[in-house]
Short mmCIF file of C-alpha atoms in Angstrom, two decimals:
data_model
loop_
_atom_site.label_atom_id
_atom_site.label_comp_id
_atom_site.label_asym_id
_atom_site.label_seq_id
_atom_site.Cartn_x
_atom_site.Cartn_y
_atom_site.Cartn_z
CA UNK A 25 -3.63 43.39 42.61
CA UNK A 26 -3.20 40.95 45.42
CA UNK A 27 -3.52 37.46 44.29
CA UNK A 28 -5.59 35.26 46.43
CA UNK A 29 -4.03 32.67 48.58
CA UNK A 30 -6.32 30.26 47.02
CA UNK A 31 -5.09 30.88 43.78
CA UNK A 32 -2.05 31.46 45.01
CA UNK A 33 -2.23 27.76 46.16
CA UNK A 34 -3.63 26.89 43.15
CA UNK A 35 -0.69 27.76 40.41
CA UNK A 36 1.69 26.17 43.14
CA UNK A 37 0.61 22.86 43.56
CA UNK A 38 0.07 22.54 39.75
CA UNK A 39 3.83 23.62 38.66
CA UNK A 40 5.02 19.76 38.74
CA UNK A 41 8.14 19.61 40.71
CA UNK A 42 9.17 23.42 40.90
CA UNK A 43 9.12 25.45 44.14
CA UNK A 44 6.44 28.01 45.08
CA UNK A 45 6.32 31.01 43.06
CA UNK A 46 8.34 34.03 44.64
CA UNK A 47 8.96 36.66 41.93
CA UNK A 48 5.39 38.26 40.25
CA UNK A 49 7.31 38.31 36.90
CA UNK A 50 9.15 34.45 37.44
CA UNK A 51 7.25 32.21 34.13
CA UNK A 52 4.79 29.94 35.90
CA UNK A 53 5.68 27.66 33.60
CA UNK A 54 2.58 25.89 33.41
CA UNK A 55 1.62 24.12 30.21
CA UNK A 56 -1.29 24.96 27.99
CA UNK A 57 -3.20 22.16 28.90
CA UNK A 58 -2.74 23.08 32.56
CA UNK A 59 -3.50 26.46 31.80
CA UNK A 60 -6.52 25.03 30.47
CA UNK A 61 -8.02 23.83 34.36
CA UNK A 62 -6.23 26.97 35.38
CA UNK A 63 -8.90 28.86 33.27
CA UNK A 64 -11.58 26.52 34.78
CA UNK A 65 -10.69 27.34 37.99
CA UNK A 66 -11.16 30.29 38.05
CA UNK A 67 -14.53 30.23 36.53
CA UNK A 68 -15.49 27.37 38.55
CA UNK A 69 -14.44 28.24 41.81
CA UNK A 70 -13.95 31.81 41.31
CA UNK A 71 -16.51 33.26 39.30
CA UNK A 72 -14.26 34.88 37.32
CA UNK A 73 -15.45 35.14 33.63
CA UNK A 74 -12.62 34.69 30.95
CA UNK A 75 -12.85 36.10 27.65
CA UNK A 76 -12.60 33.85 24.45
CA UNK A 77 -10.15 36.85 23.33
CA UNK A 78 -8.07 36.27 26.43
CA UNK A 79 -7.27 32.94 26.15
CA UNK A 80 -3.92 33.71 24.74
CA UNK A 81 -1.02 32.24 26.84
CA UNK A 82 0.93 35.41 28.02
CA UNK A 83 -2.41 36.46 29.60
CA UNK A 84 -1.25 33.41 31.96
CA UNK A 85 2.53 33.75 31.94
CA UNK A 86 3.51 35.67 34.82
CA UNK A 87 1.71 36.57 38.86
CA UNK A 88 1.70 39.80 37.44
CA UNK A 89 0.49 39.59 33.93
CA UNK A 90 -2.23 37.27 35.63
CA UNK A 91 -3.35 39.75 38.56
CA UNK A 92 -3.88 42.30 35.49
CA UNK A 93 -6.43 40.23 33.77
CA UNK A 94 -8.66 39.50 36.87
CA UNK A 95 -7.60 43.23 38.38
CA UNK A 96 -9.93 44.24 35.46
CA UNK A 97 -12.76 42.18 35.88
CA UNK A 98 -15.53 41.15 38.80
CA UNK A 99 -16.24 37.59 40.43
CA UNK A 100 -19.47 36.83 40.75
CA UNK A 101 -20.85 34.04 42.59
CA UNK A 102 -19.88 30.45 40.34
CA UNK A 103 -23.28 29.21 39.50
CA UNK A 104 -24.55 25.31 38.50
CA UNK A 105 -24.00 26.09 34.56
CA UNK A 106 -21.04 27.69 34.57
CA UNK A 107 -19.53 24.70 37.69
CA UNK A 108 -18.70 22.27 35.82
CA UNK A 109 -15.98 19.35 37.22
CA UNK A 110 -12.61 19.25 35.39
CA UNK A 111 -11.28 15.96 35.64
CA UNK A 112 -7.57 15.29 35.10
CA UNK A 113 -6.94 15.45 31.67
CA UNK A 114 -10.38 14.49 30.81
CA UNK A 115 -12.55 17.07 29.10
CA UNK A 116 -16.09 17.60 30.62
CA UNK A 117 -18.90 15.87 27.90
CA UNK A 118 -21.87 16.13 29.27
CA UNK A 119 -24.64 13.82 27.91
CA UNK A 120 -27.60 16.25 28.13
CA UNK A 121 -31.40 14.77 28.32
CA UNK A 122 -34.31 16.63 27.25
CA UNK A 123 -36.54 17.22 30.61
CA UNK A 124 -39.20 14.88 30.74
CA UNK B 24 -26.27 8.26 -14.69
CA UNK B 25 -22.82 8.39 -14.59
CA UNK B 26 -19.91 8.74 -11.04
CA UNK B 27 -16.44 9.18 -11.98
CA UNK B 28 -14.46 7.63 -9.22
CA UNK B 29 -15.15 4.24 -7.15
CA UNK B 30 -13.71 5.23 -3.69
CA UNK B 31 -16.07 5.38 -0.64
CA UNK B 32 -17.71 8.67 -2.12
CA UNK B 33 -18.98 6.96 -5.39
CA UNK B 34 -19.65 3.94 -3.86
CA UNK B 35 -21.86 5.59 -0.96
CA UNK B 36 -23.24 7.53 -4.02
CA UNK B 37 -24.28 4.70 -5.82
CA UNK B 38 -26.08 3.44 -2.58
CA UNK B 39 -28.12 6.19 -1.70
CA UNK B 40 -28.96 6.26 -5.87
CA UNK B 41 -30.15 2.94 -5.92
CA UNK B 42 -32.45 3.63 -2.91
CA UNK B 43 -33.77 6.32 -4.93
CA UNK B 44 -34.65 3.57 -7.93
CA UNK B 45 -31.30 4.75 -9.71
CA UNK B 46 -29.08 2.43 -11.32
CA UNK B 47 -25.74 4.49 -11.71
CA UNK B 48 -22.80 3.16 -13.75
CA UNK B 49 -19.12 3.53 -11.31
CA UNK B 50 -16.46 4.71 -13.47
CA UNK B 51 -12.58 3.76 -11.65
CA UNK B 52 -9.38 3.93 -13.17
CA UNK B 53 -7.09 1.48 -10.60
CA UNK B 54 -7.95 -1.86 -10.05
CA UNK B 55 -8.96 -2.51 -6.58
CA UNK B 56 -7.76 -3.23 -4.02
CA UNK B 57 -5.96 -0.26 -4.08
CA UNK B 58 -3.77 1.93 -1.29
CA UNK B 59 -5.06 5.12 0.05
CA UNK B 60 -4.79 7.63 2.54
CA UNK B 61 -7.73 8.88 4.78
CA UNK B 62 -8.28 5.83 7.55
CA UNK B 63 -10.39 6.90 10.41
CA UNK B 64 -13.79 8.04 10.24
CA UNK B 65 -15.64 10.33 11.91
CA UNK B 66 -19.32 9.55 14.21
CA UNK B 67 -21.76 10.60 11.28
CA UNK B 68 -19.91 8.52 8.81
CA UNK B 69 -20.41 5.55 11.57
CA UNK B 70 -23.78 6.74 11.54
CA UNK B 71 -24.01 6.69 7.46
CA UNK B 72 -22.74 3.53 6.96
CA UNK B 73 -25.17 1.98 9.81
CA UNK B 74 -27.96 3.70 7.59
CA UNK B 75 -26.43 1.47 4.96
CA UNK B 76 -26.66 -1.16 6.40
CA UNK B 77 -22.86 -1.80 6.83
CA UNK B 78 -22.69 -2.64 11.17
CA UNK B 79 -23.26 -6.21 10.89
CA UNK B 80 -20.34 -6.39 8.25
CA UNK B 81 -17.95 -4.10 10.05
CA UNK B 82 -18.21 -5.79 12.93
CA UNK B 83 -17.23 -8.91 10.96
CA UNK B 84 -14.56 -7.28 9.17
CA UNK B 85 -13.33 -6.35 12.67
CA UNK B 86 -12.59 -2.73 11.82
CA UNK B 87 -10.89 -1.17 14.96
CA UNK B 88 -13.98 0.90 17.30
CA UNK B 89 -13.12 4.01 18.01
CA UNK B 90 -14.27 5.74 20.77
CA UNK B 91 -12.51 9.21 20.44
CA UNK B 92 -9.75 11.44 19.14
CA UNK B 93 -7.09 12.27 21.96
CA UNK B 94 -4.39 14.84 21.05
CA UNK B 95 -1.49 15.57 22.81
CA UNK B 96 0.11 18.49 23.62
CA UNK B 97 3.58 19.68 22.84
CA UNK B 98 5.25 17.82 26.15
CA UNK B 99 3.85 14.97 25.33
CA UNK B 100 2.45 14.72 29.11
CA UNK B 101 -0.87 16.07 28.48
CA UNK B 102 -3.51 15.66 26.13
CA UNK B 103 -7.46 16.07 25.60
CA UNK B 104 -9.81 14.02 24.12
CA UNK B 105 -13.01 14.60 22.38
CA UNK B 106 -15.29 11.63 22.44
CA UNK B 107 -17.04 9.62 19.33
CA UNK B 108 -20.95 10.89 19.86
CA UNK B 109 -24.30 10.97 18.46
CA UNK B 110 -27.40 12.47 18.58
CA UNK B 111 -30.97 11.55 18.53
CA UNK B 112 -33.82 12.65 16.73
CA UNK B 113 -34.80 15.00 19.52
CA UNK B 114 -31.04 16.48 19.49
CA UNK B 115 -30.12 14.34 22.60
CA UNK B 116 -26.65 13.94 22.66
CA UNK B 117 -24.93 10.44 23.65
CA UNK B 118 -21.76 8.46 23.42
CA UNK B 119 -20.81 6.40 20.30
CA UNK B 120 -18.32 4.47 18.36
CA UNK B 121 -17.43 4.46 14.92
CA UNK B 122 -14.75 2.11 13.25
CA UNK B 123 -11.13 2.91 11.93
CA UNK B 124 -10.83 1.71 8.34
CA UNK B 125 -7.91 -0.10 6.15
CA UNK B 126 -9.10 1.82 2.86
CA UNK B 127 -7.89 -1.09 0.17
CA UNK B 128 -10.45 -3.58 2.30
CA UNK B 129 -12.91 -0.76 3.07
CA UNK B 130 -13.19 0.56 -0.07
CA UNK B 131 -13.11 -2.48 -2.04
CA UNK B 132 -16.04 -3.38 0.63
CA UNK B 133 -17.92 -0.53 -0.41
CA UNK B 134 -17.36 -0.91 -4.20
CA UNK B 135 -18.39 -4.50 -4.52
CA UNK B 136 -21.33 -3.83 -2.70
CA UNK B 137 -22.59 -0.61 -4.40
CA UNK B 138 -22.13 -3.67 -7.32
CA UNK B 139 -24.18 -5.85 -5.94
CA UNK B 140 -26.82 -3.75 -5.05
CA UNK B 141 -27.63 -2.49 -8.84
CA UNK B 142 -24.39 -0.22 -9.97
CA UNK B 143 -22.80 -1.23 -12.80
CA UNK B 144 -18.70 -0.84 -12.47
CA UNK B 145 -16.61 -0.23 -15.28
CA UNK B 146 -12.51 -0.09 -15.07
CA UNK B 147 -11.45 3.45 -17.16
CA UNK B 148 -10.62 6.82 -16.99
CA UNK B 149 -12.63 9.75 -17.99
CA UNK B 150 -10.60 12.12 -19.98
CA UNK B 151 -12.77 15.05 -21.24
CA UNK B 152 -16.42 16.24 -20.05
CA UNK B 153 -18.84 16.10 -22.63
CA UNK B 154 -20.90 19.71 -22.97
CA UNK B 155 -24.11 21.00 -24.72
CA UNK B 156 -24.02 24.48 -26.18
CA UNK B 157 -25.60 26.08 -22.94
CA UNK B 158 -22.67 24.00 -20.69
CA UNK B 159 -24.72 21.34 -19.37
CA UNK B 160 -22.47 18.13 -18.49
CA UNK B 161 -24.44 15.73 -20.76
CA UNK B 162 -21.34 12.55 -20.38
CA UNK B 163 -17.52 11.65 -20.66
CA UNK B 164 -15.03 10.83 -22.92
CA UNK B 165 -13.78 7.66 -21.42
CA UNK B 166 -10.05 5.94 -21.94
CA UNK B 167 -10.58 2.52 -21.62
CA UNK B 168 -8.39 -0.13 -20.34
CA UNK B 169 -7.21 -1.22 -23.89
CA UNK B 170 -6.35 2.33 -24.77
CA UNK B 171 -9.71 3.01 -27.10
CA UNK B 172 -11.56 6.00 -26.09
CA UNK B 173 -15.41 6.29 -26.20
CA UNK B 174 -17.91 8.85 -25.32
CA UNK B 175 -20.46 8.40 -23.05
CA UNK B 176 -23.54 10.22 -22.93
CA UNK B 177 -24.96 10.72 -19.41
CA UNK B 178 -27.97 12.51 -18.07
CA UNK B 179 -25.25 13.59 -14.89
CA UNK B 180 -22.00 13.34 -13.93
CA UNK B 181 -21.66 12.42 -10.33
CA UNK B 182 -18.11 13.83 -10.18
CA UNK B 183 -16.24 11.75 -6.91
CA UNK B 184 -13.57 11.91 -7.84
CA UNK B 185 -11.53 12.66 -4.59
CA UNK B 186 -7.83 14.87 -5.56
CA UNK B 187 -7.91 14.44 -9.02
CA UNK B 188 -11.00 17.13 -9.11
CA UNK B 189 -11.83 15.87 -12.60
CA UNK B 190 -14.18 18.70 -13.69
CA UNK B 191 -12.34 21.59 -11.32
CA UNK B 192 -9.28 20.17 -13.87
CA UNK B 193 -11.89 20.34 -16.99
CA UNK B 194 -13.14 24.06 -16.37
CA UNK B 195 -16.61 22.54 -15.69
CA UNK B 196 -16.63 24.03 -12.43
CA UNK B 197 -16.03 27.74 -11.60
CA UNK B 198 -11.78 28.75 -10.43
CA UNK B 199 -10.08 26.24 -8.27
CA UNK B 200 -8.30 28.12 -5.32
CA UNK B 201 -5.64 27.37 -3.53
CA UNK B 202 -6.25 27.13 0.36
CA UNK B 203 -4.87 28.02 3.29
CA UNK B 204 -2.73 24.33 4.15
CA UNK B 205 -0.90 24.58 0.98
CA UNK B 206 2.75 24.52 2.50
CA UNK B 207 2.27 21.40 3.51
CA UNK B 208 3.72 17.46 3.40
CA UNK B 209 2.59 14.33 4.90
CA UNK B 210 5.04 11.19 5.07
CA UNK B 211 2.66 8.18 5.96
CA UNK B 212 3.27 4.33 6.67
CA UNK B 213 2.19 1.48 8.62
CA UNK B 214 3.56 0.22 11.65
CA UNK B 215 3.29 -3.26 13.94
CA UNK B 216 4.20 -3.40 17.94
CA UNK B 217 2.52 0.06 18.00
CA UNK B 218 1.43 0.92 21.94
CA UNK B 219 -2.09 1.61 22.06
CA UNK B 220 -4.50 2.40 24.75
CA UNK B 221 -4.84 -0.24 27.05
CA UNK B 222 -8.64 0.36 27.51
CA UNK B 223 -11.79 -1.26 25.99
CA UNK B 224 -13.74 2.38 25.60
CA UNK B 225 -13.41 6.13 25.98
CA UNK B 226 -10.08 7.83 25.89
CA UNK B 227 -8.31 4.62 26.85
CA UNK B 228 -9.81 2.47 24.28
CA UNK B 229 -7.41 0.79 22.29
CA UNK B 230 -8.30 1.35 18.73
CA UNK B 231 -8.98 5.78 19.41
CA UNK B 232 -6.75 7.80 17.00
CA UNK B 233 -4.26 9.86 18.90
CA UNK B 234 -2.71 12.83 17.26
CA UNK B 235 0.50 14.11 18.05
CA UNK B 236 0.82 18.06 18.39
CA UNK B 237 4.25 20.02 17.96
CA UNK B 238 3.62 23.40 16.90
CA UNK B 239 2.18 24.95 14.24
CA UNK B 240 1.99 22.79 10.71
CA UNK B 241 4.10 20.25 12.77
CA UNK B 242 1.63 17.29 14.23
CA UNK B 243 1.84 13.56 13.52
CA UNK B 244 -1.17 10.76 13.52
CA UNK B 245 -1.89 7.33 14.88
CA UNK B 246 -4.46 5.02 13.58
CA UNK B 247 -5.09 1.60 14.18
CA UNK B 248 -6.12 -0.41 11.52
CA UNK B 249 -5.83 -3.87 11.98
CA UNK B 250 -5.11 -5.83 15.60
CA UNK B 251 -1.36 -5.94 14.42
CA UNK B 252 -0.94 -2.90 12.12
CA UNK B 253 -0.96 0.79 12.94
CA UNK B 254 -1.20 3.77 10.58
CA UNK B 255 1.53 6.48 11.60
CA UNK B 256 2.14 9.85 9.41
CA UNK B 257 3.29 12.82 10.21
CA UNK B 258 2.71 16.23 8.81
CA UNK B 259 5.82 18.94 8.56
CA UNK B 260 6.10 22.63 6.16
CA UNK B 261 7.32 21.60 2.69
CA UNK B 262 10.28 23.55 3.44
CA UNK B 263 11.48 21.56 5.96
CA UNK B 264 11.75 18.31 3.91
CA UNK B 265 13.34 20.04 0.90
CA UNK B 266 15.96 22.03 3.05
CA UNK B 267 16.97 18.27 4.30
CA UNK B 268 17.36 16.85 0.75
CA UNK B 269 16.86 12.92 2.15
CA UNK B 270 14.32 10.64 0.71
CA UNK B 271 11.19 10.32 2.19
CA UNK B 272 11.95 7.34 3.81
CA UNK B 273 15.01 9.04 5.07
CA UNK B 274 13.19 11.85 6.31
CA UNK B 275 10.37 9.85 7.73
CA UNK B 276 12.53 8.12 9.92
CA UNK B 277 14.77 10.76 10.80
CA UNK B 278 12.10 12.79 11.79
CA UNK B 279 9.17 11.27 13.09
CA UNK B 280 10.05 11.20 17.19
CA UNK B 281 11.09 15.14 16.71
CA UNK B 282 7.22 15.58 16.82
CA UNK B 283 5.92 14.61 20.09
CA UNK B 284 8.01 13.04 23.01
CA UNK B 285 5.01 10.26 23.01
CA UNK B 286 5.54 8.85 20.11
CA UNK B 287 8.84 6.75 21.60
CA UNK B 288 6.13 5.46 23.92
CA UNK B 289 3.57 5.05 21.84
CA UNK B 290 5.98 3.36 18.52
CA UNK B 291 9.15 1.89 20.15
CA UNK B 292 10.21 0.50 16.97
CA UNK B 293 9.94 1.99 13.69
CA UNK B 294 8.79 -1.69 12.19
CA UNK B 295 7.25 -0.37 8.86
CA UNK B 296 5.35 -3.05 6.63
CA UNK B 297 4.06 -0.48 4.19
CA UNK B 298 6.53 1.88 1.98
CA UNK B 299 6.61 5.54 2.91
CA UNK B 300 4.29 7.97 1.25
CA UNK B 301 4.49 11.42 0.51
CA UNK B 302 1.60 13.51 -0.34
CA UNK B 303 1.70 17.75 -0.19
CA UNK B 304 -1.25 18.57 1.87
CA UNK B 305 -2.00 20.96 -0.55
CA UNK B 306 -5.62 22.29 0.28
CA UNK B 307 -7.88 24.06 -2.37
CA UNK B 308 -11.56 24.99 -2.92
CA UNK B 309 -13.33 25.00 -5.79
CA UNK B 310 -16.14 27.34 -6.65
CA UNK B 311 -19.67 26.69 -8.59
CA UNK B 312 -18.82 22.61 -7.68
CA UNK B 313 -22.25 22.03 -8.47
CA UNK B 314 -24.41 22.81 -12.14
CA UNK B 315 -26.77 21.57 -14.90
CA UNK B 316 -25.66 17.74 -15.11
CA UNK B 317 -22.84 17.93 -12.30
CA UNK B 318 -22.32 17.86 -8.49
CA UNK B 319 -18.65 17.27 -7.65
CA UNK B 320 -18.62 15.08 -4.02
CA UNK B 321 -16.38 15.71 -1.02
CA UNK B 322 -12.85 16.62 -1.86
CA UNK B 323 -13.87 16.94 -5.64
CA UNK B 324 -14.29 20.14 -4.59
CA UNK B 325 -13.08 21.03 -1.28
CA UNK B 326 -9.94 19.72 0.43
CA UNK B 327 -9.00 21.60 3.95
CA UNK B 328 -6.33 19.40 6.19
CA UNK B 329 -6.57 16.04 7.36
CA UNK B 330 -6.01 16.97 10.87
CA UNK B 331 -9.21 15.47 11.96
CA UNK B 332 -10.06 13.31 9.64
CA UNK B 333 -12.93 14.49 8.15
CA UNK B 334 -12.81 13.60 4.67
CA UNK B 335 -14.21 10.20 4.15
CA UNK B 336 -17.03 11.71 6.98
CA UNK B 337 -17.78 14.88 4.14
CA UNK B 338 -17.59 12.75 0.87
CA UNK B 339 -20.11 10.04 2.42
CA UNK B 340 -22.38 12.61 3.91
CA UNK B 341 -22.56 14.38 0.78
CA UNK B 342 -23.16 11.67 -1.65
CA UNK B 343 -25.95 11.19 1.45
CA UNK B 344 -27.85 14.60 0.93
CA UNK B 345 -27.32 15.10 -2.78
CA UNK B 346 -29.36 11.71 -3.65
CA UNK B 347 -32.75 12.76 -3.20
CA UNK B 348 -31.91 16.05 -5.50
CA UNK B 349 -30.68 13.64 -8.38
CA UNK B 350 -33.49 11.56 -8.51
CA UNK B 351 -35.59 14.98 -8.47
CA UNK B 352 -33.26 16.07 -11.63
CA UNK B 353 -33.76 13.51 -13.46
CA UNK B 354 -37.50 13.41 -13.24
CA UNK B 355 -37.57 16.42 -14.75
CA UNK B 356 -37.78 18.92 -12.17
CA UNK B 357 -34.10 21.71 -11.09
CA UNK B 358 -34.30 22.34 -14.80
CA UNK B 359 -35.32 25.63 -15.24
CA UNK B 360 -32.76 27.95 -12.80
CA UNK B 361 -29.24 28.33 -13.70
CA UNK B 362 -27.79 26.02 -10.86
CA UNK B 363 -30.34 23.62 -9.99
CA UNK B 364 -28.41 22.53 -7.35
CA UNK B 365 -27.65 25.83 -5.61
CA UNK B 366 -29.14 25.08 -2.67
CA UNK B 367 -26.89 22.26 -2.47
CA UNK B 368 -24.15 23.49 -3.13
CA UNK B 369 -24.74 26.20 -0.52
CA UNK B 370 -25.48 23.80 1.73
CA UNK B 371 -21.97 21.72 1.54
CA UNK B 372 -20.37 25.15 1.71
CA UNK B 373 -21.52 26.31 4.42
CA UNK B 374 -20.33 23.20 6.21
CA UNK B 375 -17.24 23.26 5.68
CA UNK B 376 -16.97 26.47 6.00
CA UNK B 377 -17.63 25.41 9.80
CA UNK B 378 -14.94 22.70 9.42
CA UNK B 379 -12.22 25.42 8.25
CA UNK B 380 -12.91 27.66 10.76
CA UNK B 381 -12.46 24.91 13.55
CA UNK B 382 -9.35 24.27 11.74
CA UNK B 383 -8.27 27.38 11.27
CA UNK B 384 -8.63 28.75 15.03
CA UNK B 385 -7.06 24.99 16.06
CA UNK B 386 -3.80 26.02 14.55
CA UNK B 387 -4.19 30.03 15.05
CA UNK B 388 -5.25 29.80 18.77
CA UNK B 389 -3.98 26.15 19.90
CA UNK B 390 -4.63 27.90 23.74
CA UNK B 391 -8.28 28.55 23.10
CA UNK B 392 -8.91 25.97 20.80
CA UNK B 393 -8.21 23.10 23.76
CA UNK B 394 -9.60 25.41 26.45
CA UNK B 395 -13.22 25.61 23.90
CA UNK B 396 -12.65 21.47 23.88
CA UNK B 397 -11.78 20.86 27.27
CA UNK B 398 -14.12 23.60 29.00
CA UNK B 399 -16.24 25.76 27.52
CA UNK B 400 -17.70 24.37 24.38
CA UNK B 401 -17.75 20.37 25.45
CA UNK B 402 -20.48 19.42 23.39
CA UNK B 403 -20.93 21.67 20.65
CA UNK B 404 -16.86 20.36 19.99
CA UNK B 405 -18.13 17.05 20.02
CA UNK B 406 -20.50 17.47 17.35
CA UNK B 407 -18.13 19.29 15.08
CA UNK B 408 -15.65 16.40 15.29
CA UNK B 409 -18.78 13.97 14.49
CA UNK B 410 -18.77 15.83 11.17
CA UNK B 411 -22.72 17.11 12.67
CA UNK B 412 -21.40 20.33 10.39
CA UNK B 413 -24.33 21.08 8.03
CA UNK B 414 -26.92 23.60 8.36
CA UNK B 415 -29.61 21.34 9.47
CA UNK B 416 -27.67 20.44 12.14
CA UNK B 417 -28.00 23.54 14.87
CA UNK B 418 -24.58 24.87 12.75
CA UNK B 419 -23.31 27.44 12.91
CA UNK B 420 -22.90 26.44 17.05
CA UNK B 421 -21.69 28.79 19.55
CA UNK B 422 -18.54 27.00 19.06
CA UNK B 423 -18.34 27.87 15.86
CA UNK B 424 -19.58 31.66 16.25
CA UNK B 425 -16.95 31.85 18.70
CA UNK B 426 -13.84 30.40 16.66
CA UNK B 427 -14.87 33.14 14.15
CA UNK B 428 -15.12 35.95 16.12
CA UNK B 429 -11.21 35.18 17.54
CA UNK B 430 -10.39 34.87 14.33
CA UNK B 431 -11.81 37.90 13.16
CA UNK B 432 -13.84 36.22 10.39
CA UNK B 433 -17.64 36.86 8.84
CA UNK B 434 -18.88 34.62 6.49
CA UNK B 435 -20.96 36.28 3.60
CA UNK B 436 -23.77 34.03 1.82
CA UNK B 437 -25.72 36.96 0.00
CA UNK B 438 -24.77 36.03 -3.65
CA UNK B 439 -22.57 33.49 -5.98
CA UNK B 440 -19.03 35.22 -4.31
CA UNK B 441 -19.47 33.49 -0.60
CA UNK B 442 -17.61 31.59 1.60
CA UNK B 443 -14.84 34.28 2.08
CA UNK B 444 -12.43 34.54 3.29
CA UNK B 445 -10.92 31.49 1.30
CA UNK B 446 -7.14 31.78 1.39
CA UNK B 447 -7.02 34.61 4.17
CA UNK B 448 -4.17 33.08 5.88
CA UNK B 449 -1.78 33.38 3.03
CA UNK B 450 -3.50 35.69 0.55
CA UNK B 451 -5.21 38.25 2.79
CA UNK B 452 -7.80 39.70 -0.27
CA UNK B 453 -8.64 36.23 -2.82
CA UNK B 454 -6.63 32.86 -2.55
CA UNK B 455 -4.53 31.84 -5.81
CA UNK B 456 -5.87 30.23 -8.79
CA UNK B 457 -4.86 27.01 -9.49
CA UNK B 458 -3.05 26.93 -12.65
CA UNK B 459 -5.91 25.88 -15.03
CA UNK B 460 -4.81 22.90 -17.65
CA UNK B 461 -1.75 22.21 -15.13
CA UNK B 462 -0.23 19.43 -17.04
CA UNK B 463 1.04 17.91 -13.36
CA UNK B 464 -1.66 15.03 -13.43
CA UNK B 465 -0.86 13.33 -9.54
CA UNK B 466 0.25 14.73 -6.50
CA UNK B 467 3.43 13.42 -6.57
CA UNK B 468 3.92 14.78 -9.86
CA UNK B 469 2.53 18.24 -8.27
CA UNK B 470 5.27 18.70 -5.42
CA UNK B 471 7.87 17.83 -7.50
CA UNK B 472 6.76 20.97 -9.63
CA UNK B 473 6.78 23.28 -6.73
#
């Protein structure tokens, strides 16, 4: 499957000092915490739902494996519920208040 | 009413019993203060201390204030953070704090306060349970410091003996099984000159717990104990230590920095101010840990893996839950059935099962776990990290249910044989039995015997 340009750009910008990916089988070399941000980005910005069982590093190892994973999915419009801010290095912590 | 063990479990048990109008005897074999490991409290442990009226004292004693747990990934470049949180009666979530404790000081404070509130503390060692014909525990044989032994009759024995697992080793309980984490060993000491966070709250708070992850079964901790001293330790597979043929201190000094690159930044020099202690990181689970005339509390019935510092919290929480049941039992109720504390037993077992599923998933699938913490179930996981793990606390939460699904695990509670799959990693069918009547009395001996 074609990797959306916005996603390719996100990946290229999140590989530290490594150059942009050119080979679909080239290891992306995003560390595990970078991968969490990538999952959040896919879910929040694209509306993909990554299943819990799919949260294994191999699915995010190369552009090809990522493309194969996403090819099985239909993105939905992100909802307010799934769209949570993800700050650098800080997990979201939502302090819930009951509605008045 | 006899409590075996004067650690935080025994002292909290005593103070909660005093609240119920019962003045117990605490039997403690060691002279306090004494060194003990397990120095970080969860959010709910902080709440237990507040309910017992210790907040002012904890502040006065300047115990380091913990705002959360920061876990560094393998490269040391990235981290995730779980804040300490609290829930109010309406279950609204808010940020909270708890404490780090030097156990020699903390345990002494707790024991002295238990005594001040009405408990009697006696120095001695429980050597044998006294059983009635129907198996009801009716006391223990105690060996006093002068070597003389004496039988003490009591209506109930509360086993707060920690990893000594007095009643389990004496086979008063059901069998004691080996758990999943029986192949690791912990090395730990205390250092000065360590580099803490630079903030006053949140992720960068100076007295947070830091955990350094390397790979499966290899990790290190960093827990501030006071203004100058930080507890540091590392866990490795026992086999790695045995292969190197070094003393524990040599091994600790040589291997500590290999766990994670960030450790060099945090502990620039190994200025050890405490000897290097060694404890095999064994885990176990005791079946039938409550019965006629006895309840085992905390480590006295189950120990999983120390990575997220649940030990003191769980033991104090179990003590709080048990106290009203003990009062009822002493008042004559709960005397008809086989096990007067069956509900309490199941209640505690379910909670620790939740913890076990969380810890197992952390080790089995760290990427999925971190994604859950960071992105998928942040609120539910702050609950779990705060040790809100009991059935009355909205557990198992969607996070725990997701863990079980990923672990391909179900928990069955329909009969006495609950809490399958204990020992599932190394013993697919059933965990190995702890050797009954083992002559091995201490963890150090146990490690040697292996």
